[in-house]
PDB file of C-alpha atoms in Angstrom:
ATOM      1  CA  MET L   1     -27.185   6.984 -65.867  1.00 60.00           C
ATOM      2  CA  ILE L   2     -25.657   9.211 -67.969  1.00 61.00           C
ATOM      3  CA  SER L   3     -24.270   8.265 -71.016  1.00 58.00           C
ATOM      4  CA  HIS L   4     -21.492   9.807 -73.170  1.00 59.00           C
ATOM      5  CA  ALA L   5     -20.989   6.916 -75.462  1.00 56.00           C
ATOM      6  CA  THR L   6     -19.819   7.971 -78.793  1.00 65.00           C
ATOM      7  CA  GLY L   7     -16.851   5.466 -78.790  1.00 65.00           C
ATOM      8  CA  ILE L   8     -16.809   1.535 -79.436  1.00 76.00           C
ATOM      9  CA  TYR L   9     -15.952   0.486 -75.749  1.00 87.00           C
ATOM     10  CA  ASN L  10     -17.355   0.421 -72.336  1.00 93.00           C
ATOM     11  CA  PHE L  11     -15.820   3.019 -69.358  1.00 96.00           C
ATOM     12  CA  TYR L  12     -17.659   4.080 -66.436  1.00 97.00           C
ATOM     13  CA  VAL L  13     -16.584   7.047 -64.047  1.00 98.00           C
ATOM     14  CA  TYR L  14     -18.332   6.466 -60.624  1.00 98.00           C
ATOM     15  CA  ILE L  15     -18.976   8.111 -57.350  1.00 98.00           C
ATOM     16  CA  LEU L  16     -19.435   5.914 -54.284  1.00 98.00           C
ATOM     17  CA  THR L  17     -19.782   6.519 -50.814  1.00 98.00           C
ATOM     18  CA  ASN L  18     -20.280   4.689 -47.253  1.00 98.00           C
ATOM     19  CA  LYS L  19     -23.081   3.406 -45.580  1.00 97.00           C
ATOM     20  CA  HIS L  20     -23.629   7.132 -43.935  1.00 97.00           C
ATOM     21  CA  LYS L  21     -22.689   9.065 -46.931  1.00 97.00           C
ATOM     22  CA  THR L  22     -20.264  10.908 -45.054  1.00 97.00           C
ATOM     23  CA  VAL L  23     -17.639  10.024 -47.729  1.00 97.00           C
ATOM     24  CA  LEU L  24     -17.422  10.389 -51.594  1.00 98.00           C
ATOM     25  CA  TYR L  25     -15.034   8.842 -53.675  1.00 98.00           C
ATOM     26  CA  THR L  26     -14.784   9.268 -57.582  1.00 98.00           C
ATOM     27  CA  GLY L  27     -12.949   6.227 -59.810  1.00 98.00           C
ATOM     28  CA  VAL L  28     -13.128   5.061 -63.590  1.00 98.00           C
ATOM     29  CA  THR L  29     -13.014   1.557 -64.660  1.00 98.00           C
ATOM     30  CA  LYS L  30     -13.644  -0.397 -67.885  1.00 97.00           C
ATOM     31  CA  ASN L  31     -15.923  -2.961 -65.815  1.00 96.00           C
ATOM     32  CA  LEU L  32     -17.850  -1.658 -62.956  1.00 97.00           C
ATOM     33  CA  LYS L  33     -19.286  -4.517 -61.754  1.00 97.00           C
ATOM     34  CA  LEU L  34     -16.077  -6.001 -60.866  1.00 96.00           C
ATOM     35  CA  ARG L  35     -14.773  -2.878 -59.517  1.00 97.00           C
ATOM     36  CA  LEU L  36     -17.931  -2.451 -57.427  1.00 97.00           C
ATOM     37  CA  GLN L  37     -17.076  -6.081 -56.229  1.00 96.00           C
ATOM     38  CA  GLN L  38     -13.181  -5.101 -55.453  1.00 96.00           C
ATOM     39  CA  HIS L  39     -14.102  -2.146 -53.614  1.00 96.00           C
ATOM     40  CA  GLN L  40     -16.402  -4.292 -51.303  1.00 95.00           C
ATOM     41  CA  GLN L  41     -14.203  -6.759 -50.675  1.00 96.00           C
ATOM     42  CA  LYS L  42     -11.245  -4.228 -49.887  1.00 94.00           C
ATOM     43  CA  LYS L  43      -9.420  -5.836 -52.630  1.00 90.00           C
ATOM     44  CA  ASN L  44      -6.328  -3.375 -51.481  1.00 90.00           C
ATOM     45  CA  PRO L  45      -7.114  -2.956 -47.661  1.00 92.00           C
ATOM     46  CA  LYS L  46      -4.455  -0.024 -47.305  1.00 94.00           C
ATOM     47  CA  SER L  47      -6.955   2.394 -49.946  1.00 94.00           C
ATOM     48  CA  PHE L  48      -9.018   5.011 -49.244  1.00 95.00           C
ATOM     49  CA  THR L  49     -12.255   3.027 -50.195  1.00 96.00           C
ATOM     50  CA  ALA L  50     -11.074   0.009 -47.809  1.00 96.00           C
ATOM     51  CA  LYS L  51     -10.477   2.372 -45.132  1.00 95.00           C
ATOM     52  CA  TYR L  52     -13.695   4.442 -44.990  1.00 96.00           C
ATOM     53  CA  ASN L  53     -16.120   1.023 -46.064  1.00 96.00           C
ATOM     54  CA  VAL L  54     -16.475   2.872 -49.556  1.00 97.00           C
ATOM     55  CA  HIS L  55     -18.521   0.852 -51.649  1.00 97.00           C
ATOM     56  CA  TYR L  56     -22.189   1.909 -52.007  1.00 98.00           C
ATOM     57  CA  LEU L  57     -22.932   3.330 -55.795  1.00 98.00           C
ATOM     58  CA  LEU L  58     -24.640   6.918 -56.257  1.00 98.00           C
ATOM     59  CA  HIS L  59     -23.684   7.566 -59.559  1.00 98.00           C
ATOM     60  CA  TYR L  60     -22.165   6.370 -62.655  1.00 98.00           C
ATOM     61  CA  GLU L  61     -21.660   7.926 -66.052  1.00 97.00           C
ATOM     62  CA  HIS L  62     -21.133   5.540 -69.250  1.00 95.00           C
ATOM     63  CA  PHE L  63     -18.245   6.533 -71.803  1.00 95.00           C
ATOM     64  CA  GLY L  64     -17.102   4.919 -74.939  1.00 93.00           C
ATOM     65  CA  TRP L  65     -13.567   6.310 -74.930  1.00 93.00           C
ATOM     66  CA  ILE L  66     -11.657   5.901 -72.165  1.00 94.00           C
ATOM     67  CA  GLN L  67      -9.646   9.780 -72.431  1.00 94.00           C
ATOM     68  CA  GLU L  68     -13.286  11.263 -72.505  1.00 94.00           C
ATOM     69  CA  ALA L  69     -13.892   9.274 -68.813  1.00 96.00           C
ATOM     70  CA  ILE L  70     -10.653  10.283 -67.416  1.00 97.00           C
ATOM     71  CA  ALA L  71     -11.162  13.895 -68.130  1.00 97.00           C
ATOM     72  CA  ARG L  72     -14.549  13.669 -66.695  1.00 98.00           C
ATOM     73  CA  GLU L  73     -13.007  11.753 -63.884  1.00 98.00           C
ATOM     74  CA  LYS L  74     -10.958  14.832 -63.440  1.00 98.00           C
ATOM     75  CA  GLU L  75     -13.561  17.000 -63.683  1.00 98.00           C
ATOM     76  CA  ILE L  76     -15.887  15.954 -61.072  1.00 98.00           C
ATOM     77  CA  LYS L  77     -12.689  15.043 -58.615  1.00 98.00           C
ATOM     78  CA  ASN L  78     -12.509  19.071 -58.891  1.00 98.00           C
ATOM     79  CA  LEU L  79     -16.033  19.735 -58.139  1.00 98.00           C
ATOM     80  CA  THR L  80     -16.706  21.127 -54.223  1.00 98.00           C
ATOM     81  CA  ARG L  81     -18.557  18.514 -52.314  1.00 98.00           C
ATOM     82  CA  LYS L  82     -21.815  20.393 -52.653  1.00 98.00           C
ATOM     83  CA  LYS L  83     -21.852  20.183 -56.474  1.00 98.00           C
ATOM     84  CA  LYS L  84     -20.991  16.512 -56.154  1.00 98.00           C
ATOM     85  CA  LEU L  85     -24.326  16.043 -54.249  1.00 98.00           C
ATOM     86  CA  ASN L  86     -25.594  18.067 -56.866  1.00 98.00           C
ATOM     87  CA  LEU L  87     -24.600  16.115 -59.912  1.00 98.00           C
ATOM     88  CA  ILE L  88     -25.736  12.978 -57.911  1.00 98.00           C
ATOM     89  CA  GLN L  89     -29.147  14.287 -57.290  1.00 98.00           C
ATOM     90  CA  GLU L  90     -29.604  15.274 -61.060  1.00 97.00           C
ATOM     91  CA  GLN L  91     -30.107  11.477 -61.630  1.00 95.00           C
ATOM     92  CA  ASN L  92     -30.594   9.941 -58.220  1.00 97.00           C
ATOM     93  CA  THR L  93     -32.784  12.240 -56.438  1.00 97.00           C
ATOM     94  CA  LYS L  94     -33.142  10.178 -53.335  1.00 96.00           C
ATOM     95  CA  MET L  95     -29.329   9.125 -52.990  1.00 97.00           C
ATOM     96  CA  GLU L  96     -30.120   5.783 -53.291  1.00 98.00           C
ATOM     97  CA  PHE L  97     -27.457   2.981 -53.452  1.00 98.00           C
ATOM     98  CA  LEU L  98     -27.522   1.400 -56.976  1.00 98.00           C
ATOM     99  CA  ASN L  99     -25.047  -1.363 -56.530  1.00 97.00           C
ATOM    100  CA  HIS L 100     -28.252  -3.634 -57.074  1.00 96.00           C
ATOM    101  CA  LEU L 101     -28.154  -2.334 -61.085  1.00 95.00           C
ATOM    102  CA  PHE L 102     -24.925  -4.530 -61.203  1.00 93.00           C
ATOM    103  CA  GLU L 103     -25.132  -7.744 -59.532  1.00 88.00           C
TER     104      GLU L 103
END
């Protein structure tokens, strides 16, 4: 995990994938455990993550301020797939699913 926590709150930017790691999704949340459950349970059945079964956590970063988290989310969303994979592999070299860290 990368931590940028200089503020007093807890926000997370995260990257999810599907079982075969063919899709990448980047999001931001205040409660990563709850958000992962919502993705897995397909709370919004018409969403991108529900449609492509995207609920496996590959990468997350912690922030103390929402403004920083949103800025980082936008930055990651603008990366190429190759750069996103490089970012993930800097901390998660084997690209293992990290959901168990938030169960």
